[in-house]
PDB file of C-alpha atoms in Angstrom:
ATOM      1  CA  MET H  54      -4.779  15.701  10.878  1.00 93.00           C
ATOM      2  CA  ILE H  55      -5.267  15.821   7.092  1.00 98.00           C
ATOM      3  CA  PHE H  56      -6.179  12.721   5.274  1.00 98.00           C
ATOM      4  CA  ARG H  57      -7.165  12.151   1.696  1.00 98.00           C
ATOM      5  CA  GLN H  58      -8.036   8.906  -0.159  1.00 98.00           C
ATOM      6  CA  LEU H  59      -7.544   9.216  -3.988  1.00 98.00           C
ATOM      7  CA  PHE H  60      -8.383   6.562  -6.545  1.00 98.00           C
ATOM      8  CA  ASP H  61      -6.933   5.753 -10.027  1.00 98.00           C
ATOM      9  CA  ASP H  62      -9.685   4.236 -12.222  1.00 97.00           C
ATOM     10  CA  ASP H  63      -7.464   2.368 -14.612  1.00 96.00           C
ATOM     11  CA  SER H  64      -5.637   0.273 -12.010  1.00 96.00           C
ATOM     12  CA  SER H  65      -8.297   0.569  -9.090  1.00 97.00           C
ATOM     13  CA  THR H  66      -5.377   1.799  -6.978  1.00 98.00           C
ATOM     14  CA  TYR H  67      -5.913   3.789  -3.778  1.00 98.00           C
ATOM     15  CA  THR H  68      -3.352   6.591  -3.073  1.00 98.00           C
ATOM     16  CA  TYR H  69      -3.329   8.149   0.425  1.00 99.00           C
ATOM     17  CA  LEU H  70      -2.237  11.517   1.398  1.00 98.00           C
ATOM     18  CA  LEU H  71      -1.578  12.123   5.269  1.00 98.00           C
ATOM     19  CA  ALA H  72      -0.340  15.311   6.825  1.00 98.00           C
ATOM     20  CA  ASP H  73       0.085  17.065  10.126  1.00 98.00           C
ATOM     21  CA  ALA H  74      -2.414  19.961  10.029  1.00 97.00           C
ATOM     22  CA  LEU H  75      -0.226  22.158  12.136  1.00 98.00           C
ATOM     23  CA  THR H  76       3.240  21.781  10.330  1.00 98.00           C
ATOM     24  CA  ARG H  77       1.802  20.760   7.072  1.00 98.00           C
ATOM     25  CA  GLU H  78       4.448  18.133   6.668  1.00 98.00           C
ATOM     26  CA  GLY H  79       3.067  15.066   4.941  1.00 98.00           C
ATOM     27  CA  VAL H  80       3.490  11.744   3.181  1.00 98.00           C
ATOM     28  CA  VAL H  81       1.823   9.980   0.186  1.00 98.00           C
ATOM     29  CA  ILE H  82       1.334   6.260  -0.031  1.00 99.00           C
ATOM     30  CA  ASP H  83       1.223   4.332  -3.240  1.00 98.00           C
ATOM     31  CA  PRO H  84       1.069   7.341  -5.899  1.00 98.00           C
ATOM     32  CA  VAL H  85       0.318   6.360  -9.426  1.00 98.00           C
ATOM     33  CA  LYS H  86       2.421   7.910 -12.180  1.00 98.00           C
ATOM     34  CA  GLU H  87      -0.471   8.675 -14.389  1.00 97.00           C
ATOM     35  CA  GLN H  88      -1.962  10.598 -11.558  1.00 98.00           C
ATOM     36  CA  HIS H  89       1.107  12.851 -11.091  1.00 98.00           C
ATOM     37  CA  GLU H  90      -0.633  16.132 -11.844  1.00 98.00           C
ATOM     38  CA  ARG H  91      -3.735  15.329  -9.676  1.00 98.00           C
ATOM     39  CA  ASP H  92      -1.476  14.537  -6.848  1.00 98.00           C
ATOM     40  CA  LEU H  93       0.644  17.674  -7.225  1.00 98.00           C
ATOM     41  CA  SER H  94      -2.540  19.754  -7.450  1.00 98.00           C
ATOM     42  CA  VAL H  95      -3.901  18.383  -4.110  1.00 98.00           C
ATOM     43  CA  ILE H  96      -0.603  18.691  -2.390  1.00 98.00           C
ATOM     44  CA  ARG H  97      -0.325  22.294  -3.419  1.00 98.00           C
ATOM     45  CA  GLU H  98      -3.850  23.090  -2.625  1.00 98.00           C
ATOM     46  CA  LEU H  99      -3.438  21.957   0.923  1.00 98.00           C
ATOM     47  CA  GLY H 100      -0.175  23.561   1.279  1.00 98.00           C
ATOM     48  CA  ILE H 101       1.614  20.278   2.167  1.00 98.00           C
ATOM     49  CA  ASN H 102       5.407  19.965   2.559  1.00 98.00           C
ATOM     50  CA  LEU H 103       5.785  16.360   1.142  1.00 98.00           C
ATOM     51  CA  LYS H 104       8.406  14.625   3.264  1.00 98.00           C
ATOM     52  CA  TYR H 105       8.108  11.095   2.020  1.00 98.00           C
ATOM     53  CA  THR H 106       6.544   9.098  -0.832  1.00 98.00           C
ATOM     54  CA  ILE H 107       5.948   5.444   0.143  1.00 98.00           C
ATOM     55  CA  ASP H 108       5.326   2.390  -1.873  1.00 98.00           C
ATOM     56  CA  THR H 109       3.973  -0.537  -0.068  1.00 98.00           C
ATOM     57  CA  HIS H 110       5.689  -2.945  -2.488  1.00 98.00           C
ATOM     58  CA  VAL H 111       7.009  -3.072  -6.009  1.00 97.00           C
ATOM     59  CA  HIS H 112       3.669  -3.001  -7.859  1.00 96.00           C
ATOM     60  CA  ALA H 113       2.861  -5.127 -10.904  1.00 95.00           C
ATOM     61  CA  ASP H 114      -0.324  -3.287 -11.871  1.00 94.00           C
ATOM     62  CA  HIS H 115       0.626   0.221 -12.269  1.00 96.00           C
ATOM     63  CA  VAL H 116       3.777   2.446 -12.441  1.00 98.00           C
ATOM     64  CA  THR H 117       4.615   4.298  -9.213  1.00 98.00           C
ATOM     65  CA  GLY H 118       4.621   8.049  -9.066  1.00 98.00           C
ATOM     66  CA  SER H 119       7.051   8.064  -6.247  1.00 98.00           C
ATOM     67  CA  GLY H 120      10.096   8.976  -8.298  1.00 98.00           C
ATOM     68  CA  PRO H 121       8.408  11.726 -10.188  1.00 98.00           C
ATOM     69  CA  LEU H 122       7.156  13.379  -7.043  1.00 98.00           C
ATOM     70  CA  ARG H 123      10.598  13.295  -5.478  1.00 98.00           C
ATOM     71  CA  GLU H 124      11.859  14.951  -8.655  1.00 98.00           C
ATOM     72  CA  VAL H 125       9.453  17.944  -8.283  1.00 98.00           C
ATOM     73  CA  LEU H 126       9.015  18.054  -4.521  1.00 98.00           C
ATOM     74  CA  GLY H 127      12.292  16.628  -3.133  1.00 98.00           C
ATOM     75  CA  ALA H 128      10.438  14.072  -1.016  1.00 98.00           C
ATOM     76  CA  LYS H 129      12.270  10.895  -0.048  1.00 98.00           C
ATOM     77  CA  VAL H 130      11.246   7.594  -1.613  1.00 98.00           C
ATOM     78  CA  VAL H 131      10.454   4.815   0.958  1.00 98.00           C
ATOM     79  CA  THR H 132      10.077   1.237   0.256  1.00 98.00           C
ATOM     80  CA  GLY H 133      10.480  -1.907   2.399  1.00 98.00           C
ATOM     81  CA  ALA H 134      13.916  -3.059   3.235  1.00 98.00           C
ATOM     82  CA  ALA H 135      13.329  -6.492   1.423  1.00 98.00           C
ATOM     83  CA  THR H 136      12.661  -4.600  -1.901  1.00 98.00           C
ATOM     84  CA  GLY H 137      16.362  -3.822  -2.028  1.00 97.00           C
ATOM     85  CA  LEU H 138      15.627  -0.993  -4.493  1.00 98.00           C
ATOM     86  CA  ASP H 139      18.620   1.144  -5.434  1.00 97.00           C
ATOM     87  CA  CYS H 140      16.403   4.032  -6.284  1.00 97.00           C
ATOM     88  CA  SER H 141      14.872   4.271  -2.762  1.00 98.00           C
ATOM     89  CA  ASP H 142      16.090   6.835  -0.319  1.00 98.00           C
ATOM     90  CA  VAL H 143      14.903   4.771   2.669  1.00 98.00           C
ATOM     91  CA  LEU H 144      14.718   1.010   2.729  1.00 98.00           C
ATOM     92  CA  ILE H 145      12.514   0.824   5.794  1.00 98.00           C
ATOM     93  CA  PRO H 146      12.737  -2.183   8.201  1.00 98.00           C
ATOM     94  CA  ASP H 147      10.034  -3.703  10.233  1.00 98.00           C
ATOM     95  CA  GLY H 148       8.967  -1.612  13.150  1.00 98.00           C
ATOM     96  CA  GLN H 149      10.681   1.634  12.145  1.00 98.00           C
ATOM     97  CA  PRO H 150       8.841   4.897  12.378  1.00 98.00           C
ATOM     98  CA  LEU H 151       8.584   7.603   9.895  1.00 98.00           C
ATOM     99  CA  THR H 152       7.708  11.037  11.477  1.00 98.00           C
ATOM    100  CA  PHE H 153       6.135  13.919   9.652  1.00 98.00           C
ATOM    101  CA  GLY H 154       5.467  16.955  11.686  1.00 98.00           C
ATOM    102  CA  ASN H 155       3.861  15.655  14.929  1.00 98.00           C
ATOM    103  CA  GLU H 156       2.609  12.434  13.250  1.00 98.00           C
ATOM    104  CA  VAL H 157       4.158   9.067  13.233  1.00 98.00           C
ATOM    105  CA  LEU H 158       3.699   6.250  10.695  1.00 98.00           C
ATOM    106  CA  THR H 159       5.132   2.861  11.693  1.00 98.00           C
ATOM    107  CA  ALA H 160       6.231   0.121   9.253  1.00 98.00           C
ATOM    108  CA  ILE H 161       5.076  -3.394   9.439  1.00 99.00           C
ATOM    109  CA  ALA H 162       6.807  -5.969   7.238  1.00 98.00           C
ATOM    110  CA  THR H 163       4.096  -8.084   5.635  1.00 98.00           C
ATOM    111  CA  PRO H 164       5.783 -10.313   2.918  1.00 98.00           C
ATOM    112  CA  GLY H 165       3.766 -12.930   0.988  1.00 98.00           C
ATOM    113  CA  HIS H 166       2.409 -11.014  -1.952  1.00 98.00           C
ATOM    114  CA  THR H 167       5.874  -9.899  -2.630  1.00 98.00           C
ATOM    115  CA  ASP H 168       9.138 -10.129  -0.489  1.00 98.00           C
ATOM    116  CA  GLY H 169       9.123  -6.384   0.144  1.00 98.00           C
ATOM    117  CA  CYS H 170       5.518  -5.772   1.002  1.00 98.00           C
ATOM    118  CA  THR H 171       5.183  -3.373   3.926  1.00 98.00           C
ATOM    119  CA  SER H 172       2.033  -2.242   5.724  1.00 99.00           C
ATOM    120  CA  TYR H 173       1.934   0.993   7.781  1.00 98.00           C
ATOM    121  CA  ARG H 174       0.082   1.985  11.049  1.00 98.00           C
ATOM    122  CA  TRP H 175      -1.026   5.465  11.560  1.00 98.00           C
ATOM    123  CA  ARG H 176      -3.322   6.363  14.422  1.00 97.00           C
ATOM    124  CA  ASP H 177      -6.427   4.139  14.211  1.00 98.00           C
ATOM    125  CA  ARG H 178      -5.714   2.811  10.802  1.00 98.00           C
ATOM    126  CA  LEU H 179      -3.633   0.421   8.684  1.00 99.00           C
ATOM    127  CA  PHE H 180      -2.526   0.905   5.081  1.00 99.00           C
ATOM    128  CA  THR H 181      -2.208  -2.543   3.961  1.00 98.00           C
ATOM    129  CA  GLY H 182      -1.179  -2.276   0.314  1.00 98.00           C
ATOM    130  CA  ASP H 183      -1.923  -5.641  -1.366  1.00 98.00           C
ATOM    131  CA  THR H 184      -1.368  -7.693   1.703  1.00 98.00           C
ATOM    132  CA  LEU H 185      -4.931  -7.328   2.943  1.00 98.00           C
ATOM    133  CA  LEU H 186      -7.784  -6.238   0.807  1.00 98.00           C
ATOM    134  CA  ILE H 187     -11.411  -5.847   1.395  1.00 98.00           C
ATOM    135  CA  ASN H 188     -12.845  -9.388   1.287  1.00 98.00           C
ATOM    136  CA  ALA H 189      -9.683 -10.612  -0.439  1.00 98.00           C
ATOM    137  CA  CYS H 190      -5.856 -10.423  -0.129  1.00 98.00           C
ATOM    138  CA  GLY H 191      -3.042 -10.010  -2.605  1.00 97.00           C
ATOM    139  CA  ARG H 192      -2.213 -12.925  -4.998  1.00 97.00           C
ATOM    140  CA  THR H 193       0.696 -15.188  -4.455  1.00 98.00           C
ATOM    141  CA  ASP H 194       1.278 -16.826  -7.860  1.00 95.00           C
ATOM    142  CA  PHE H 195       4.144 -14.628  -9.180  1.00 90.00           C
ATOM    143  CA  GLN H 196       6.779 -12.132  -7.993  1.00 89.00           C
ATOM    144  CA  GLN H 197       8.053 -13.897  -4.887  1.00 94.00           C
ATOM    145  CA  GLY H 198       4.511 -14.886  -3.963  1.00 97.00           C
ATOM    146  CA  ASP H 199       4.276 -17.320  -0.958  1.00 98.00           C
ATOM    147  CA  ALA H 200       0.780 -18.126   0.487  1.00 98.00           C
ATOM    148  CA  GLY H 201       2.147 -19.391   3.794  1.00 98.00           C
ATOM    149  CA  ARG H 202       4.182 -16.093   4.408  1.00 98.00           C
ATOM    150  CA  LEU H 203       1.177 -14.034   3.444  1.00 98.00           C
ATOM    151  CA  TYR H 204      -1.067 -15.849   5.885  1.00 98.00           C
ATOM    152  CA  ASP H 205       1.549 -15.126   8.674  1.00 98.00           C
ATOM    153  CA  SER H 206       1.738 -11.554   7.630  1.00 98.00           C
ATOM    154  CA  ILE H 207      -2.067 -11.157   7.820  1.00 98.00           C
ATOM    155  CA  GLN H 208      -2.032 -12.579  11.328  1.00 98.00           C
ATOM    156  CA  ARG H 209       0.267  -9.754  12.238  1.00 98.00           C
ATOM    157  CA  LEU H 210      -2.380  -7.342  10.963  1.00 98.00           C
ATOM    158  CA  PHE H 211      -5.190  -9.382  12.722  1.00 98.00           C
ATOM    159  CA  ALA H 212      -3.372  -8.871  16.002  1.00 98.00           C
ATOM    160  CA  HIS H 213      -4.467  -5.199  15.947  1.00 98.00           C
ATOM    161  CA  PRO H 214      -7.869  -4.297  17.726  1.00 98.00           C
ATOM    162  CA  ASP H 215     -10.917  -5.169  15.802  1.00 98.00           C
ATOM    163  CA  GLU H 216     -11.927  -1.326  15.512  1.00 98.00           C
ATOM    164  CA  THR H 217      -8.725  -0.670  13.495  1.00 98.00           C
ATOM    165  CA  LEU H 218      -9.462   0.684  10.161  1.00 99.00           C
ATOM    166  CA  VAL H 219      -8.159  -1.040   7.027  1.00 99.00           C
ATOM    167  CA  PHE H 220      -7.354   1.014   4.038  1.00 99.00           C
ATOM    168  CA  PRO H 221      -6.211  -1.269   1.212  1.00 98.00           C
ATOM    169  CA  GLY H 222      -4.072  -0.622  -1.895  1.00 98.00           C
ATOM    170  CA  HIS H 223      -6.881  -1.447  -4.220  1.00 98.00           C
ATOM    171  CA  ASP H 224     -10.491  -2.293  -4.451  1.00 98.00           C
ATOM    172  CA  TYR H 225     -12.347  -3.373  -7.579  1.00 95.00           C
ATOM    173  CA  GLU H 226     -16.032  -2.861  -6.249  1.00 96.00           C
ATOM    174  CA  GLY H 227     -15.992   0.703  -5.003  1.00 95.00           C
ATOM    175  CA  ARG H 228     -15.403  -0.157  -1.318  1.00 97.00           C
ATOM    176  CA  ARG H 229     -13.202   2.445   0.404  1.00 98.00           C
ATOM    177  CA  VAL H 230     -12.484   1.036   3.924  1.00 98.00           C
ATOM    178  CA  SER H 231     -12.894  -1.973   6.078  1.00 98.00           C
ATOM    179  CA  SER H 232     -11.733  -2.987   9.677  1.00 98.00           C
ATOM    180  CA  ILE H 233      -9.713  -5.673  11.234  1.00 98.00           C
ATOM    181  CA  GLY H 234     -12.917  -7.077  12.850  1.00 98.00           C
ATOM    182  CA  GLN H 235     -14.717  -7.177   9.665  1.00 98.00           C
ATOM    183  CA  GLU H 236     -11.986  -8.924   7.717  1.00 98.00           C
ATOM    184  CA  LYS H 237     -11.509 -11.431  10.533  1.00 98.00           C
ATOM    185  CA  ALA H 238     -15.179 -12.224  10.374  1.00 98.00           C
ATOM    186  CA  LEU H 239     -16.109 -11.915   6.792  1.00 98.00           C
ATOM    187  CA  ASN H 240     -13.170 -12.187   4.419  1.00 98.00           C
ATOM    188  CA  PRO H 241     -13.827 -15.392   2.496  1.00 98.00           C
ATOM    189  CA  ARG H 242     -10.219 -16.422   2.122  1.00 98.00           C
ATOM    190  CA  LEU H 243      -9.459 -15.937   5.869  1.00 98.00           C
ATOM    191  CA  ALA H 244     -12.500 -16.160   8.204  1.00 98.00           C
ATOM    192  CA  GLY H 245     -12.404 -19.506   9.942  1.00 97.00           C
ATOM    193  CA  LYS H 246      -9.453 -20.684   7.814  1.00 98.00           C
ATOM    194  CA  ASP H 247      -6.386 -22.115   9.248  1.00 98.00           C
ATOM    195  CA  ARG H 248      -2.963 -21.678   7.483  1.00 98.00           C
ATOM    196  CA  GLN H 249      -3.231 -24.826   5.383  1.00 98.00           C
ATOM    197  CA  ALA H 250      -6.764 -23.958   4.240  1.00 98.00           C
ATOM    198  CA  PHE H 251      -5.610 -20.573   3.180  1.00 98.00           C
ATOM    199  CA  ILE H 252      -2.632 -22.010   1.245  1.00 98.00           C
ATOM    200  CA  ASP H 253      -4.982 -24.433  -0.508  1.00 98.00           C
ATOM    201  CA  ILE H 254      -7.275 -21.505  -1.445  1.00 98.00           C
ATOM    202  CA  MET H 255      -4.520 -19.360  -2.713  1.00 98.00           C
ATOM    203  CA  ASN H 256      -3.005 -22.108  -4.728  1.00 96.00           C
ATOM    204  CA  GLY H 257      -6.345 -22.872  -6.349  1.00 96.00           C
ATOM    205  CA  LEU H 258      -6.942 -19.447  -7.747  1.00 96.00           C
ATOM    206  CA  ASP H 259      -7.000 -19.220 -11.489  1.00 90.00           C
ATOM    207  CA  LEU H 260      -6.175 -15.576 -12.004  1.00 92.00           C
ATOM    208  CA  PRO H 261      -5.293 -13.769 -15.419  1.00 92.00           C
ATOM    209  CA  TYR H 262      -1.916 -12.543 -16.145  1.00 89.00           C
ATOM    210  CA  PRO H 263      -1.648  -8.870 -14.870  1.00 89.00           C
ATOM    211  CA  ARG H 264      -2.278  -6.662 -17.765  1.00 88.00           C
ATOM    212  CA  HIS H 265       0.407  -4.134 -16.810  1.00 91.00           C
ATOM    213  CA  ILE H 266       3.135  -6.225 -15.305  1.00 94.00           C
ATOM    214  CA  ASP H 267       5.477  -6.247 -18.377  1.00 94.00           C
ATOM    215  CA  ARG H 268       5.668  -2.388 -18.197  1.00 94.00           C
ATOM    216  CA  ALA H 269       5.198  -1.819 -14.502  1.00 96.00           C
ATOM    217  CA  LEU H 270       7.792  -4.091 -12.872  1.00 95.00           C
ATOM    218  CA  PRO H 271      10.766  -2.747 -14.976  1.00 95.00           C
ATOM    219  CA  ALA H 272       9.578   0.887 -14.309  1.00 96.00           C
ATOM    220  CA  ASN H 273       9.000   0.422 -10.567  1.00 97.00           C
ATOM    221  CA  GLN H 274      12.646  -0.927 -10.232  1.00 96.00           C
ATOM    222  CA  THR H 275      13.460   2.589 -10.970  1.00 97.00           C
ATOM    223  CA  CYS H 276      10.754   4.131  -8.745  1.00 98.00           C
ATOM    224  CA  GLY H 277       8.785   5.106 -11.775  1.00 97.00           C
ATOM    225  CA  LEU H 278      11.520   7.089 -13.442  1.00 94.00           C
ATOM    226  CA  ALA H 279      12.018   4.674 -16.531  1.00 79.00           C
ATOM    227  CA  VAL H 280       9.038   3.457 -18.548  1.00 59.00           C
TER     228      VAL H 280
END
């Protein structure tokens, strides 16, 4: 298999490139528009035929690079069914697989941070977007946020084996990977917390207004093609 974890310093966003080493078909998860040339360079260097660009949700902290990659490489844009985005080629429902070469990526609907949040399972790992972060989780105070739904979604992820790797959509402290077991045991918002305790924690957060939201949300309604 081919796997690359890339990072955007400005938004602390992780972008993931996955590909079948034999057929060279691949996908990219959560590309950032400002990193378009970097992503193209890596894709071309590895000789990957990009089949899908995938957004785990409609982002509020950066503009997606999905649309621009589609324009250059012809890859189909994939977003969760509940995003309802007209610009998506595939509105993927819960449980639907995406195949690329001999590899399979499976969608897991995980609403709560936004309605359309979708995580993805591939081999021994989960790509959790903003649903589950390392020692944290996505905020629920704007953009269809619902702390109770987020708790329920995270429990779906926690149902995976403890050794399952967790690759989040962001990290602000340089951490690159976690595991289901680690998050169940150590995540301060979740470890030992029942649903109501989690809701109380999330409702008590005093978080700043996202600095890119006024630009990012409208642009991401067009898959990053209008800014």
